[in-house]
Coordinates of C-alpha atoms in Angstrom, one line a residue:
Chain A
X1 CA -5.3 -10.9 19.9
X2 CA -1.7 -11.2 18.9
X3 CA 1.5 -12.7 20.1
X4 CA 4.6 -10.6 19.5
X5 CA 8.3 -11.5 20.0
X6 CA 10.4 -8.4 20.3
X7 CA 14.2 -9.0 19.9
X8 CA 13.9 -12.3 21.7
X9 CA 17.2 -14.0 22.2
X10 CA 18.1 -17.1 24.1
X11 CA 21.6 -18.0 25.3
X12 CA 22.7 -20.9 27.4
X13 CA 26.2 -20.4 28.6
X14 CA 28.2 -19.4 25.6
X15 CA 25.8 -21.0 23.1
X16 CA 23.2 -19.0 21.4
X17 CA 20.1 -21.1 20.9
X18 CA 17.9 -18.3 19.5
X19 CA 19.4 -15.3 17.7
X20 CA 17.5 -12.0 18.1
X21 CA 14.0 -12.7 16.7
X22 CA 11.1 -10.5 15.9
X23 CA 7.8 -12.2 15.0
X24 CA 4.2 -11.1 15.2
X25 CA 1.6 -13.8 15.2
X26 CA -2.0 -12.8 14.6
X27 CA -5.3 -14.1 16.0
X28 CA -7.0 -17.1 14.3
X29 CA -3.9 -18.2 12.4
X30 CA -1.9 -21.3 12.1
X31 CA 1.8 -20.5 12.3
X32 CA 4.3 -23.1 11.2
X33 CA 7.8 -23.2 12.5
X34 CA 9.6 -25.1 9.8
X35 CA 13.2 -26.2 10.3
X36 CA 15.4 -29.2 10.7
X37 CA 16.1 -30.7 14.2
X38 CA 18.1 -28.3 16.5
X39 CA 17.0 -25.3 14.5
X40 CA 15.4 -23.8 17.7
X41 CA 11.8 -24.6 17.1
X42 CA 11.2 -26.2 20.5
X43 CA 13.2 -23.4 22.3
X44 CA 11.1 -20.8 20.6
X45 CA 7.9 -22.5 21.5
X46 CA 8.9 -22.8 25.1
X47 CA 9.7 -19.1 25.2
X48 CA 6.3 -18.4 23.6
X49 CA 4.5 -20.5 26.2
X50 CA 6.4 -19.1 29.1
X51 CA 8.0 -22.4 30.0
X52 CA 11.4 -20.7 29.4
X53 CA 12.5 -17.1 29.7
X54 CA 14.3 -15.3 26.9
X55 CA 17.8 -14.0 27.8
X56 CA 17.0 -10.7 26.1
X57 CA 13.9 -9.3 24.5
X58 CA 10.2 -9.2 25.4
X59 CA 7.1 -11.2 24.6
X60 CA 3.8 -9.3 24.2
X61 CA 0.4 -10.9 24.2
X62 CA -2.6 -8.8 23.5
X63 CA -0.6 -5.6 23.7
X64 CA 0.6 -6.6 27.2
X65 CA 4.1 -7.5 28.2
X66 CA 4.0 -11.0 29.4
X67 CA 7.8 -11.7 29.6
X68 CA 8.5 -13.8 32.6
X69 CA 4.9 -14.4 33.4
X70 CA 4.3 -17.9 34.6
X71 CA 2.9 -20.4 32.2
X72 CA -0.2 -21.2 34.4
X73 CA -1.3 -17.6 34.1
X74 CA -0.9 -17.5 30.3
X75 CA -3.8 -19.8 29.2
X76 CA -1.7 -21.8 26.8
X77 CA -1.8 -25.5 25.9
X78 CA 0.9 -27.6 24.4
X79 CA 1.1 -30.9 22.5
X80 CA 4.4 -32.8 22.3
X81 CA 6.1 -35.2 20.0
X82 CA 5.9 -37.8 22.8
X83 CA 2.4 -38.8 23.8
X84 CA 2.1 -37.0 27.1
X85 CA -0.9 -38.0 29.2
X86 CA -1.4 -38.8 32.9
X87 CA -0.6 -42.6 33.0
X88 CA -3.1 -43.4 35.7
X89 CA -6.1 -41.4 34.5
X90 CA -8.7 -42.6 32.1
X91 CA -9.0 -40.8 28.8
X92 CA -12.0 -38.9 30.2
X93 CA -10.0 -37.7 33.3
X94 CA -7.0 -36.9 31.1
X95 CA -9.1 -34.6 28.9
X96 CA -10.8 -33.1 31.9
X97 CA -7.6 -32.5 33.8
X98 CA -6.9 -28.9 32.6
X99 CA -10.5 -27.9 33.4
X100 CA -10.6 -29.5 36.8
X101 CA -7.8 -27.3 38.1
X102 CA -9.5 -24.1 36.9
X103 CA -12.7 -25.0 38.8
X104 CA -15.2 -25.4 36.0
X105 CA -18.5 -27.0 37.1
X106 CA -18.7 -30.7 36.6
X107 CA -21.7 -30.4 34.2
X108 CA -19.8 -28.2 31.9
X109 CA -16.7 -30.4 32.1
X110 CA -18.8 -33.3 31.1
X111 CA -20.3 -31.4 28.2
X112 CA -17.0 -30.0 26.9
X113 CA -15.1 -33.2 27.2
X114 CA -17.9 -35.0 25.3
X115 CA -17.7 -32.5 22.5
X116 CA -13.9 -32.6 22.2
X117 CA -13.9 -36.4 22.4
X118 CA -16.3 -36.6 19.6
X119 CA -14.3 -34.2 17.5
X120 CA -11.2 -36.4 18.0
X121 CA -13.1 -39.7 17.7
X122 CA -12.4 -40.7 21.2
X123 CA -15.9 -41.1 22.5
X124 CA -15.7 -44.9 22.5
X125 CA -12.6 -45.0 24.7
X126 CA -13.3 -42.5 27.4
X127 CA -13.0 -45.1 30.1
X128 CA -9.7 -46.6 29.0
X129 CA -6.3 -45.8 30.3
X130 CA -3.6 -44.3 27.9
X131 CA -1.5 -47.5 27.9
X132 CA -4.5 -49.4 26.5
X133 CA -4.6 -47.1 23.4
X134 CA -2.7 -47.1 20.2
X135 CA -0.1 -44.4 19.6
X136 CA -2.6 -42.4 17.4
X137 CA -5.3 -42.5 20.0
X138 CA -2.8 -41.5 22.7
X139 CA -1.9 -38.5 20.7
X140 CA -5.5 -37.7 20.0
X141 CA -6.0 -37.7 23.8
X142 CA -3.1 -35.3 24.2
X143 CA -4.7 -33.1 21.4
X144 CA -8.0 -33.2 23.2
X145 CA -6.4 -32.1 26.4
X146 CA -5.0 -29.1 24.5
X147 CA -8.2 -28.2 22.8
X148 CA -10.6 -28.6 25.7
X149 CA -9.7 -25.5 27.6
X150 CA -10.1 -22.6 25.1
X151 CA -6.5 -21.5 25.2
X152 CA -5.4 -18.3 23.7
X153 CA -2.3 -20.0 22.4
X154 CA -2.0 -23.6 21.3
X155 CA 1.5 -24.9 20.7
X156 CA 2.1 -28.2 18.8
X157 CA 5.7 -29.5 18.9
X158 CA 6.0 -32.0 16.1
X159 CA 2.8 -33.8 17.2
X160 CA 2.9 -36.3 14.4
X161 CA 6.6 -37.2 14.4
X162 CA 6.2 -40.3 16.5
X163 CA 3.2 -41.7 14.6
X164 CA 3.5 -44.2 11.8
X165 CA 2.9 -43.1 8.3
X166 CA -0.8 -44.0 8.0
X167 CA -1.9 -42.4 11.3
X168 CA 0.2 -39.4 10.5
X169 CA -1.6 -38.9 7.2
X170 CA -5.0 -39.4 8.9
X171 CA -4.4 -37.0 11.7
X172 CA -2.7 -34.4 9.5
X173 CA -5.8 -34.1 7.4
X174 CA -8.0 -33.5 10.4
X175 CA -5.8 -31.0 12.1
X176 CA -6.7 -27.8 10.1
X177 CA -10.4 -28.6 10.8
X178 CA -9.8 -28.8 14.5
X179 CA -8.5 -25.2 14.7
X180 CA -11.0 -23.7 12.2
X181 CA -13.5 -22.0 14.5
X182 CA -11.3 -21.4 17.4
X183 CA -10.4 -18.0 18.8
X184 CA -6.7 -18.6 19.3
X185 CA -3.2 -18.6 17.8
X186 CA -1.9 -21.9 16.8
X187 CA 1.9 -22.5 16.5
X188 CA 3.0 -25.8 14.9
X189 CA 6.5 -27.0 14.7
X190 CA 7.6 -29.5 12.1
X191 CA 10.6 -30.6 10.1
X192 CA 8.5 -31.5 7.1
X193 CA 7.8 -29.0 4.3
X194 CA 4.9 -31.1 3.1
X195 CA 3.2 -30.7 6.4
X196 CA 3.6 -26.9 6.2
X197 CA 2.1 -26.8 2.8
X198 CA -0.9 -29.0 3.9
X199 CA -1.7 -26.9 6.9
X200 CA -1.4 -23.6 5.1
X201 CA -1.5 -20.5 7.3
X202 CA 1.8 -18.7 7.9
X203 CA 5.3 -20.3 7.9
X204 CA 8.5 -19.2 9.5
X205 CA 11.6 -21.0 8.2
X206 CA 14.2 -21.6 10.8
X207 CA 17.8 -22.7 10.7
X208 CA 20.4 -22.8 13.5
X209 CA 18.4 -20.5 15.8
X210 CA 17.6 -17.9 13.3
X211 CA 14.2 -17.1 11.7
X212 CA 15.1 -16.9 8.0
X213 CA 11.7 -15.8 6.6
X214 CA 8.2 -15.4 7.9
X215 CA 5.1 -14.9 5.7
X216 CA 2.1 -16.7 4.2
X217 CA 3.1 -20.3 3.7
X218 CA 2.7 -20.3 -0.1
X219 CA 4.6 -17.0 -0.4
X220 CA 7.5 -18.4 1.6
X221 CA 7.4 -21.5 -0.6
X222 CA 7.1 -19.7 -3.9
X223 CA 9.3 -16.7 -3.1
X224 CA 12.0 -17.8 -0.7
X225 CA 13.9 -14.7 0.3
X226 CA 17.2 -16.6 0.4
X227 CA 18.7 -19.8 -0.7
X228 CA 18.7 -21.0 3.0
X229 CA 15.0 -20.5 3.3
X230 CA 14.4 -22.3 0.0
X231 CA 16.5 -25.2 1.2
X232 CA 14.7 -25.5 4.5
X233 CA 11.4 -25.5 2.6
X234 CA 12.3 -28.2 0.2
X235 CA 12.1 -32.0 0.7
X236 CA 13.8 -33.8 -1.1
X237 CA 16.6 -31.2 -1.0
X238 CA 16.7 -28.5 -3.6
X239 CA 19.2 -28.8 -6.5
X240 CA 21.6 -25.8 -6.7
X241 CA 23.8 -25.0 -9.6
X242 CA 25.7 -22.0 -10.8
X243 CA 24.8 -20.3 -14.1
X244 CA 25.8 -17.3 -16.1
X245 CA 23.6 -14.8 -18.0
X246 CA 24.5 -12.5 -20.8
X247 CA 21.7 -10.8 -22.6
X248 CA 18.9 -13.2 -23.3
X249 CA 21.0 -16.3 -23.2
X250 CA 21.7 -18.3 -20.0
X251 CA 23.8 -21.3 -19.5
X252 CA 25.2 -23.6 -16.8
X253 CA 28.8 -22.6 -15.9
X254 CA 30.0 -25.7 -17.7
X255 CA 28.0 -24.8 -20.8
X256 CA 26.2 -28.2 -20.7
X257 CA 22.8 -26.5 -20.7
X258 CA 21.7 -23.4 -22.6
X259 CA 18.5 -21.5 -22.8
X260 CA 16.9 -18.2 -23.7
X261 CA 15.3 -16.1 -21.1
X262 CA 13.2 -12.9 -20.9
X263 CA 13.8 -12.2 -17.2
X264 CA 15.0 -8.8 -16.5
X265 CA 18.1 -9.1 -14.4
X266 CA 21.6 -7.8 -15.0
X267 CA 24.2 -10.0 -16.6
X268 CA 26.5 -12.1 -14.5
X269 CA 26.7 -15.2 -12.4
X270 CA 23.9 -16.5 -10.3
X271 CA 23.0 -19.5 -8.2
X272 CA 19.9 -21.2 -9.4
X273 CA 17.6 -23.4 -7.2
X274 CA 15.7 -26.1 -9.0
X275 CA 13.1 -28.0 -7.0
X276 CA 13.3 -31.8 -7.4
X277 CA 9.7 -32.0 -8.9
X278 CA 10.9 -29.7 -11.6
X279 CA 13.3 -32.3 -12.9
X280 CA 11.4 -35.2 -14.4
X281 CA 12.1 -38.2 -16.6
X282 CA 9.6 -37.0 -19.2
X283 CA 9.1 -33.7 -21.0
X284 CA 6.6 -31.2 -19.6
X285 CA 5.6 -28.3 -21.8
X286 CA 7.5 -27.2 -25.0
X287 CA 10.5 -25.5 -23.6
X288 CA 11.9 -28.3 -21.6
X289 CA 15.7 -28.3 -21.1
X290 CA 17.4 -31.6 -21.4
X291 CA 20.2 -32.7 -19.0
X292 CA 22.2 -35.8 -18.7
X293 CA 22.9 -37.7 -15.5
X294 CA 24.2 -41.0 -14.1
X295 CA 21.8 -42.8 -11.8
X296 CA 23.0 -43.0 -8.2
X297 CA 20.0 -44.2 -6.3
X298 CA 16.5 -44.9 -7.7
X299 CA 13.7 -45.3 -5.2
X300 CA 9.9 -45.5 -5.4
X301 CA 7.7 -43.7 -3.0
X302 CA 4.1 -44.5 -3.6
X303 CA 3.5 -43.6 -7.2
X304 CA 6.4 -41.2 -7.4
X305 CA 9.9 -42.0 -8.4
X306 CA 12.8 -40.4 -6.7
X307 CA 16.0 -40.6 -8.7
X308 CA 19.3 -39.3 -7.3
X309 CA 21.8 -38.8 -10.1
X310 CA 25.3 -37.3 -10.6
X311 CA 26.4 -34.6 -13.0
X312 CA 30.1 -34.1 -12.8
X313 CA 30.9 -34.2 -9.1
X314 CA 27.5 -32.8 -8.0
X315 CA 24.6 -34.9 -6.7
X316 CA 21.1 -34.0 -8.0
X317 CA 17.6 -35.2 -7.1
X318 CA 14.6 -35.6 -9.4
X319 CA 11.0 -36.4 -8.5
X320 CA 8.8 -37.7 -11.2
X321 CA 5.1 -38.8 -11.1
X322 CA 4.8 -42.4 -12.1
X323 CA 6.9 -45.5 -11.5
X324 CA 10.3 -45.5 -13.2
X325 CA 12.8 -48.2 -12.3
X326 CA 16.3 -47.2 -13.2
X327 CA 19.5 -49.2 -12.7
X328 CA 22.3 -47.7 -10.7
X329 CA 25.0 -46.4 -13.1
X330 CA 22.6 -45.9 -16.1
X331 CA 23.1 -42.8 -18.1
X332 CA 19.8 -41.1 -18.6
X333 CA 18.1 -37.9 -19.9
X334 CA 16.1 -35.7 -17.6
X335 CA 14.0 -32.7 -18.3
X336 CA 13.4 -29.4 -16.5
X337 CA 11.6 -26.2 -17.1
X338 CA 13.6 -23.0 -16.9
X339 CA 10.5 -20.9 -16.0
X340 CA 10.5 -22.5 -12.6
X341 CA 14.1 -21.8 -11.7
X342 CA 14.7 -19.6 -8.6
X343 CA 17.6 -17.2 -9.0
X344 CA 19.8 -16.1 -6.1
X345 CA 22.7 -13.6 -6.2
X346 CA 26.2 -14.2 -4.9
X347 CA 25.0 -13.4 -1.3
X348 CA 22.3 -16.1 -1.8
X349 CA 19.5 -13.6 -1.6
X350 CA 16.5 -14.0 -3.9
X351 CA 16.8 -12.1 -7.2
X352 CA 13.9 -13.4 -9.2
X353 CA 11.6 -16.3 -9.3
X354 CA 11.1 -17.9 -12.7
Chain B
X1 CA 6.2 -75.7 8.6
X2 CA 8.7 -78.5 8.3
X3 CA 10.7 -79.2 11.4
X4 CA 14.2 -80.7 10.8
X5 CA 15.1 -83.2 13.5
X6 CA 18.6 -82.4 14.8
X7 CA 19.7 -84.3 17.9
X8 CA 22.9 -82.2 18.1
X9 CA 20.7 -79.5 19.6
X10 CA 20.9 -81.5 22.9
X11 CA 24.6 -80.5 23.2
X12 CA 23.5 -76.9 23.8
X13 CA 20.8 -77.8 26.3
X14 CA 22.6 -80.4 28.4
X15 CA 25.1 -78.1 30.0
X16 CA 22.2 -76.0 31.4
X17 CA 20.5 -79.1 32.8
X18 CA 23.7 -80.2 34.4
X19 CA 24.4 -76.8 35.9
X20 CA 20.9 -76.4 37.3
X21 CA 21.0 -79.9 38.7
X22 CA 24.2 -79.3 40.5
X23 CA 23.5 -75.9 41.9
X24 CA 19.7 -76.2 42.7
X25 CA 18.1 -79.6 42.4
X26 CA 20.7 -81.9 44.0
X27 CA 21.2 -79.7 47.2
X28 CA 17.4 -79.2 47.4
X29 CA 16.8 -82.9 47.1
X30 CA 19.2 -83.6 49.9
X31 CA 17.1 -81.3 52.1
X32 CA 13.9 -83.0 51.0
X33 CA 15.6 -86.3 51.9
X34 CA 16.3 -85.2 55.4
X35 CA 12.8 -83.6 55.8
X36 CA 11.0 -86.9 55.4
X37 CA 13.4 -89.3 57.2
X38 CA 15.2 -89.8 60.5
X39 CA 18.9 -90.4 60.4
X40 CA 21.4 -91.6 62.9
X41 CA 24.4 -91.2 60.7
X42 CA 26.3 -94.0 58.8
X43 CA 23.8 -93.5 56.0
X44 CA 21.0 -95.2 58.0
X45 CA 17.6 -93.6 57.2
X46 CA 14.1 -94.3 58.6
X47 CA 11.0 -93.0 56.9
X48 CA 9.1 -90.5 59.0
X49 CA 6.5 -89.1 56.6
X50 CA 5.2 -85.7 57.4
X51 CA 6.2 -85.9 61.1
X52 CA 8.8 -83.1 61.0
X53 CA 6.5 -80.8 59.1
X54 CA 3.7 -81.3 61.6
X55 CA 6.2 -80.7 64.4
X56 CA 7.5 -77.5 62.9
X57 CA 4.1 -76.2 62.0
X58 CA 2.8 -76.7 65.6
X59 CA 6.0 -75.5 67.3
X60 CA 5.8 -72.2 69.2
X61 CA 9.4 -71.5 68.5
X62 CA 8.8 -71.5 64.8
X63 CA 5.7 -69.3 65.2
X64 CA 7.7 -66.9 67.2
X65 CA 10.6 -66.6 64.8
X66 CA 8.2 -66.4 61.8
X67 CA 6.4 -63.6 63.6
X68 CA 9.7 -61.7 64.3
X69 CA 10.7 -62.2 60.7
X70 CA 7.5 -60.7 59.3
X71 CA 7.6 -57.8 61.7
X72 CA 11.2 -57.1 60.8
X73 CA 10.6 -57.2 57.1
X74 CA 7.4 -55.1 57.4
X75 CA 9.3 -52.4 59.3
X76 CA 12.2 -52.5 56.9
X77 CA 9.9 -52.0 53.9
X78 CA 7.9 -49.4 55.6
X79 CA 11.0 -47.3 56.3
X80 CA 13.2 -48.0 53.3
X81 CA 10.7 -47.6 50.4
X82 CA 9.4 -44.1 51.3
X83 CA 12.8 -43.0 52.5
X84 CA 14.4 -44.3 49.3
X85 CA 11.9 -42.4 47.1
X86 CA 12.3 -39.3 49.1
X87 CA 16.0 -39.3 48.8
X88 CA 15.8 -40.0 45.0
X89 CA 13.5 -37.1 44.6
X90 CA 16.0 -34.7 46.2
X91 CA 19.0 -35.9 44.2
X92 CA 20.2 -33.6 41.4
X93 CA 19.1 -34.5 37.8
X94 CA 22.1 -33.2 36.0
X95 CA 25.5 -31.8 36.5
X96 CA 28.5 -32.8 38.6
X97 CA 26.2 -33.6 41.5
X98 CA 24.9 -36.7 39.8
X99 CA 28.0 -38.9 39.8
X100 CA 28.9 -37.7 43.3
X101 CA 25.5 -38.7 44.7
X102 CA 25.5 -42.0 42.8
X103 CA 28.9 -43.0 44.2
X104 CA 28.0 -41.9 47.7
X105 CA 24.8 -43.9 47.5
X106 CA 26.5 -47.0 46.2
X107 CA 29.0 -47.1 49.0
X108 CA 27.0 -49.1 51.6
X109 CA 26.0 -51.6 48.9
X110 CA 29.6 -52.4 48.2
X111 CA 30.4 -53.5 51.8
X112 CA 30.2 -57.2 52.6
X113 CA 27.4 -58.3 54.9
X114 CA 29.6 -59.6 57.7
X115 CA 31.7 -56.4 57.6
X116 CA 28.5 -54.4 58.0
X117 CA 27.5 -56.5 61.0
X118 CA 31.0 -56.2 62.6
X119 CA 31.1 -52.4 61.9
X120 CA 27.7 -51.8 63.5
X121 CA 28.5 -54.0 66.4
X122 CA 31.6 -51.9 67.3
X123 CA 29.8 -48.7 66.3
X124 CA 26.9 -49.5 68.7
X125 CA 28.8 -50.9 71.7
X126 CA 27.5 -48.9 74.7
X127 CA 31.0 -48.4 76.3
X128 CA 33.3 -47.8 73.4
X129 CA 31.2 -47.5 70.2
X130 CA 30.5 -44.0 68.9
X131 CA 26.7 -44.5 68.6
X132 CA 26.3 -46.4 71.8
X133 CA 28.5 -44.1 73.8
X134 CA 26.9 -41.0 72.4
X135 CA 23.4 -42.2 73.1
X136 CA 24.3 -43.0 76.7
X137 CA 26.1 -39.6 77.1
X138 CA 22.9 -37.9 75.9
X139 CA 21.0 -39.6 78.7
X140 CA 19.5 -42.6 76.9
X141 CA 19.8 -45.9 78.6
X142 CA 21.0 -47.7 75.5
X143 CA 22.5 -51.2 75.4
X144 CA 21.7 -53.4 72.4
X145 CA 23.3 -56.5 73.9
X146 CA 21.0 -56.4 76.9
X147 CA 17.7 -54.7 75.9
X148 CA 15.3 -56.1 73.4
X149 CA 14.1 -52.7 72.1
X150 CA 17.6 -51.5 71.6
X151 CA 18.6 -54.6 69.8
X152 CA 15.7 -54.2 67.3
X153 CA 16.4 -50.5 66.9
X154 CA 20.1 -51.2 66.1
X155 CA 19.3 -54.0 63.7
X156 CA 16.7 -52.0 61.8
X157 CA 19.0 -48.9 61.7
X158 CA 21.8 -51.1 60.3
X159 CA 19.6 -52.5 57.6
X160 CA 18.2 -49.1 56.6
X161 CA 21.8 -47.8 56.4
X162 CA 22.9 -50.8 54.3
X163 CA 20.0 -51.2 51.9
X164 CA 18.1 -47.9 51.5
X165 CA 20.6 -47.0 48.8
X166 CA 19.2 -49.8 46.6
X167 CA 15.7 -48.3 46.7
X168 CA 17.2 -44.9 46.0
X169 CA 19.2 -46.0 43.0
X170 CA 16.2 -47.9 41.5
X171 CA 13.8 -45.0 42.2
X172 CA 16.3 -42.5 40.7
X173 CA 16.6 -44.6 37.5
X174 CA 12.8 -44.6 37.3
X175 CA 12.6 -40.8 37.8
X176 CA 15.3 -40.2 35.3
X177 CA 13.4 -42.0 32.6
X178 CA 10.4 -39.6 32.8
X179 CA 10.6 -37.3 29.9
X180 CA 10.8 -33.6 30.7
X181 CA 7.7 -33.0 28.6
X182 CA 5.6 -34.6 31.4
X183 CA 6.7 -32.0 33.9
X184 CA 6.1 -29.2 31.4
X185 CA 2.6 -30.5 30.6
X186 CA 1.9 -30.6 34.4
X187 CA 3.2 -27.0 34.7
X188 CA 0.9 -25.8 31.9
X189 CA -2.0 -27.5 33.7
X190 CA -1.0 -25.7 36.9
X191 CA -0.5 -29.0 38.8
X192 CA 0.9 -28.8 42.3
X193 CA 4.1 -30.5 43.3
X194 CA 2.1 -33.2 45.2
X195 CA 0.0 -33.8 42.1
X196 CA 3.1 -34.2 39.9
X197 CA 4.4 -36.8 42.4
X198 CA 1.2 -38.8 42.7
X199 CA -0.1 -38.4 39.1
X200 CA 3.1 -38.6 37.1
X201 CA 6.1 -39.7 39.1
X202 CA 4.6 -42.5 41.2
X203 CA 2.8 -44.2 38.3
X204 CA 5.9 -43.9 36.1
X205 CA 8.0 -45.5 38.9
X206 CA 5.6 -48.3 39.4
X207 CA 7.7 -51.0 37.7
X208 CA 11.0 -50.1 39.4
X209 CA 9.3 -49.8 42.7
X210 CA 7.8 -53.3 42.3
X211 CA 11.3 -54.6 41.7
X212 CA 12.6 -52.6 44.7
X213 CA 10.0 -53.9 47.0
X214 CA 10.4 -57.5 45.8
X215 CA 14.2 -57.4 46.2
X216 CA 14.0 -55.8 49.6
X217 CA 11.3 -58.3 50.7
X218 CA 13.4 -61.3 49.7
X219 CA 16.6 -60.0 51.1
X220 CA 15.2 -58.9 54.4
X221 CA 13.2 -62.0 54.8
X222 CA 16.3 -64.1 54.4
X223 CA 18.5 -61.9 56.4
X224 CA 21.2 -63.8 58.3
X225 CA 24.8 -62.5 58.4
X226 CA 24.3 -59.0 59.7
X227 CA 22.1 -59.7 62.7
X228 CA 24.2 -62.9 63.3
X229 CA 27.3 -60.8 63.7
X230 CA 25.6 -57.8 65.4
X231 CA 23.4 -59.5 68.0
X232 CA 23.8 -63.2 67.4
X233 CA 20.0 -63.4 67.6
X234 CA 20.0 -62.0 71.1
X235 CA 19.3 -60.9 73.7
X236 CA 17.7 -64.2 74.3
X237 CA 15.9 -65.0 71.1
X238 CA 14.7 -61.4 70.6
X239 CA 16.4 -61.0 67.2
X240 CA 16.5 -64.6 66.1
X241 CA 14.9 -64.3 62.7
X242 CA 14.0 -67.3 60.7
X243 CA 17.4 -68.0 59.2
X244 CA 19.2 -67.6 62.5
X245 CA 16.8 -69.9 64.2
X246 CA 17.1 -72.4 61.4
X247 CA 20.9 -72.5 61.6
X248 CA 20.7 -72.9 65.4
X249 CA 18.4 -75.8 64.9
X250 CA 20.3 -77.5 62.1
X251 CA 23.9 -76.9 63.2
X252 CA 23.6 -76.0 66.9
X253 CA 21.2 -78.8 68.0
X254 CA 21.8 -81.0 65.0
X255 CA 18.0 -81.6 64.6
X256 CA 18.4 -82.3 60.9
X257 CA 14.9 -83.6 60.2
X258 CA 13.0 -80.7 61.7
X259 CA 15.5 -78.2 60.3
X260 CA 15.1 -79.6 56.8
X261 CA 11.3 -79.4 57.1
X262 CA 11.6 -75.9 58.4
X263 CA 13.9 -74.8 55.5
X264 CA 11.4 -76.2 53.0
X265 CA 8.5 -74.3 54.7
X266 CA 10.7 -71.2 54.8
X267 CA 11.4 -71.6 51.1
X268 CA 7.8 -72.0 50.2
X269 CA 6.8 -68.9 52.2
X270 CA 9.3 -66.8 50.3
X271 CA 8.2 -68.2 47.0
X272 CA 4.5 -67.7 47.8
X273 CA 4.8 -64.2 49.1
X274 CA 6.8 -63.2 46.1
X275 CA 4.4 -64.7 43.7
X276 CA 1.3 -63.2 45.3
X277 CA 3.0 -59.9 45.6
X278 CA 4.2 -59.8 42.0
X279 CA 0.8 -60.9 40.6
X280 CA -1.0 -58.2 42.6
X281 CA 1.4 -55.5 41.5
X282 CA 1.4 -56.5 37.9
X283 CA -2.4 -57.2 37.6
X284 CA -3.2 -53.9 36.0
X285 CA -0.4 -54.2 33.5
X286 CA -1.7 -57.4 32.1
X287 CA -4.1 -55.9 29.6
X288 CA -1.6 -53.7 27.9

C-alpha cells in the first residue's frame, strides 16, 4: 500500500497554492506535514483525500491512478481542527455513522464502536450528544469516527490545535498508540515541531506551498537540507548568524566569537544555524563558547527559561533548562557548543552538520 | 466581600425606571383601568369587576376573530418557514451573487406596512390591478373585495411576499456559520444531500429558526396595517383578525371596557404562546 503524489500542483486563479510536489507515502507510516499556517498543509491533504482536484499531476494509490476519483470511493477518513460531529447524534451514532452508510451488520457495528470507544475512553458517554461533552471528548469522538472504519488513509488536520494545553498533551501521547496496529497510511498536519518529534515517523517540511524536505522525522530534524527546512522545524525560531572559516579557525563575522574546528569544508563565509536549546545560561561540556547579550524578554515555560536577547542589531533566542529570572536590559553571558552548529552555504543549502 | 453602599448608583437606574414607566407601564395601566370599570366620560368611573372579561370570553365574535387569527398565523408560518429555508439553501455562498441576493431579499422588508397594503390593494384590484386583471383574463373568477377565499388568498400572498425575506436572511446567516469542514466530513461519509440537510444544516440552524418562527409568530399574530389597508377586514368580517376587530370595537363602537379587556386577553395570549414555544424549542439546549 502506498500513496504517491506525482508532480501535483494546485492553482486557484493566478495564485499557486501548491507548487509541483512529488511525495511517496508508504504503508503503516505516520507522515507529518509540518509548516506554518498557509503553507499548504490543508490543501495538500484535501488533494490526498480526493476532496479537491489538483490542477496538474496525478495521485496514485496502490499503484492505481486515483486522480479525480470521488472521496466516497477512496476509503479515507479525516479529522479536523474544529470538532466535527453530527450535532443531533449521540456519541454512539456519531461513531457508527461511517459504518451505517456502508451497510455493515448492526452486530458488527456494535462491536466495532464498542472497541473504538474503549480505545478512546468514550465508553461512559456513548449516549451523550456532542454538545454535552468537553472539547477533548468531542475531538475524541471525531477521532473515533475516523478510526472505526478501517480506512486506507487517515488524514488529521491539526487535530489538537483547538484543545487547551493539558488535553493536547494527553491526547498527543495517546495518538501514536492509536495508529500502531493499523494497516493504513496516516497523514498528520501540524504547525508545531515538538508534535512532529513526538509522533516520529516521517516528516515533510512545508513553506509557502512547497515541500522543502521529506524524510524520517529525526533525519529531517538533525540534517535539514536547507536553512528554510531548519527554520520550519525549529520552535522557538532558530538563530542564524554569518561566520567565516579559514583553516582550522572559525569566527563570527564581527570577530566577537572565535573557535577551532576540525570540520572539513572549504574556507569562506557560511551561515550558521544555532538551535535555541544550544544556547544556555550555563556551560555544557568543556568547549563551550561564550557570547554576550542584552536581555530583551525573559519568560518561563514550565521548568525552562526562554531568554530573548540582542547582539548588535540581531535578536537571538536561548532556551535553558531550569528557572532563570533575568531583568530586561541586563548584560549577560551565554554559552553554546560549536559542535552542534549547522552550516549552510550562500544558497542556504546544508553544508555540514556539526 | 465588603459591599460599599453608594446611593449615587440610583442616578444610573432611575432613568430606566422612568423610561419603562412612560412607555410600558402607564399606558398598560390605563388599559387595565378601563378593563375593570365602566365610564361615561367626564372622568366618571364605575367598578365592573370581571364583567368585561366574561363578556369577551363568551362572545362569539371574539371566538371567530381569534380562530381567524390562529388560522392565518398557522398558514403564514407553514408557508414562510419552509419557503425561507428553501430559498436560503439556493442562495450563493460566495462571490458577487451574495450582495445582490441579500439586497434583493431585503427590499420587501424596507417597505412600510401601509405602503405594502396600498400596493397590494391596487395590484390585486380585479378591474385595473395587474394581478387581479391577469387572473380574470386567465379565466379565474377573482375578486378579493367580494369573495372570502380570494381575500384570504391575497392577504396571505401579500404577507408571504413581505416577510419571507426575514426567514431567508436568518436562515442564510445560520447556514453561513456552518464550517466547510462539516460538509467535507459528510462527503467523506458518503452522506446524501438530504442527510446533509437533516443531520447537519437543520440542527445547526435550530437557534436562528427558533428566532425566525418566534418573530414571524408575533408579527403575524399582531398583524393590522396591511390587511386593514388591503381588505379593511372584509368582505364582511372574513379577514377581521384580532387587532382589526379590536380597533373596530374600541374606536368604531367606542366599547372601551370590553375592548380594554380584549386587548389584555390578546396580550396574554401572545405572551403565553411565545413563552410556551420558546421553552419547548430551547428545552434540549438547557443541559449544555
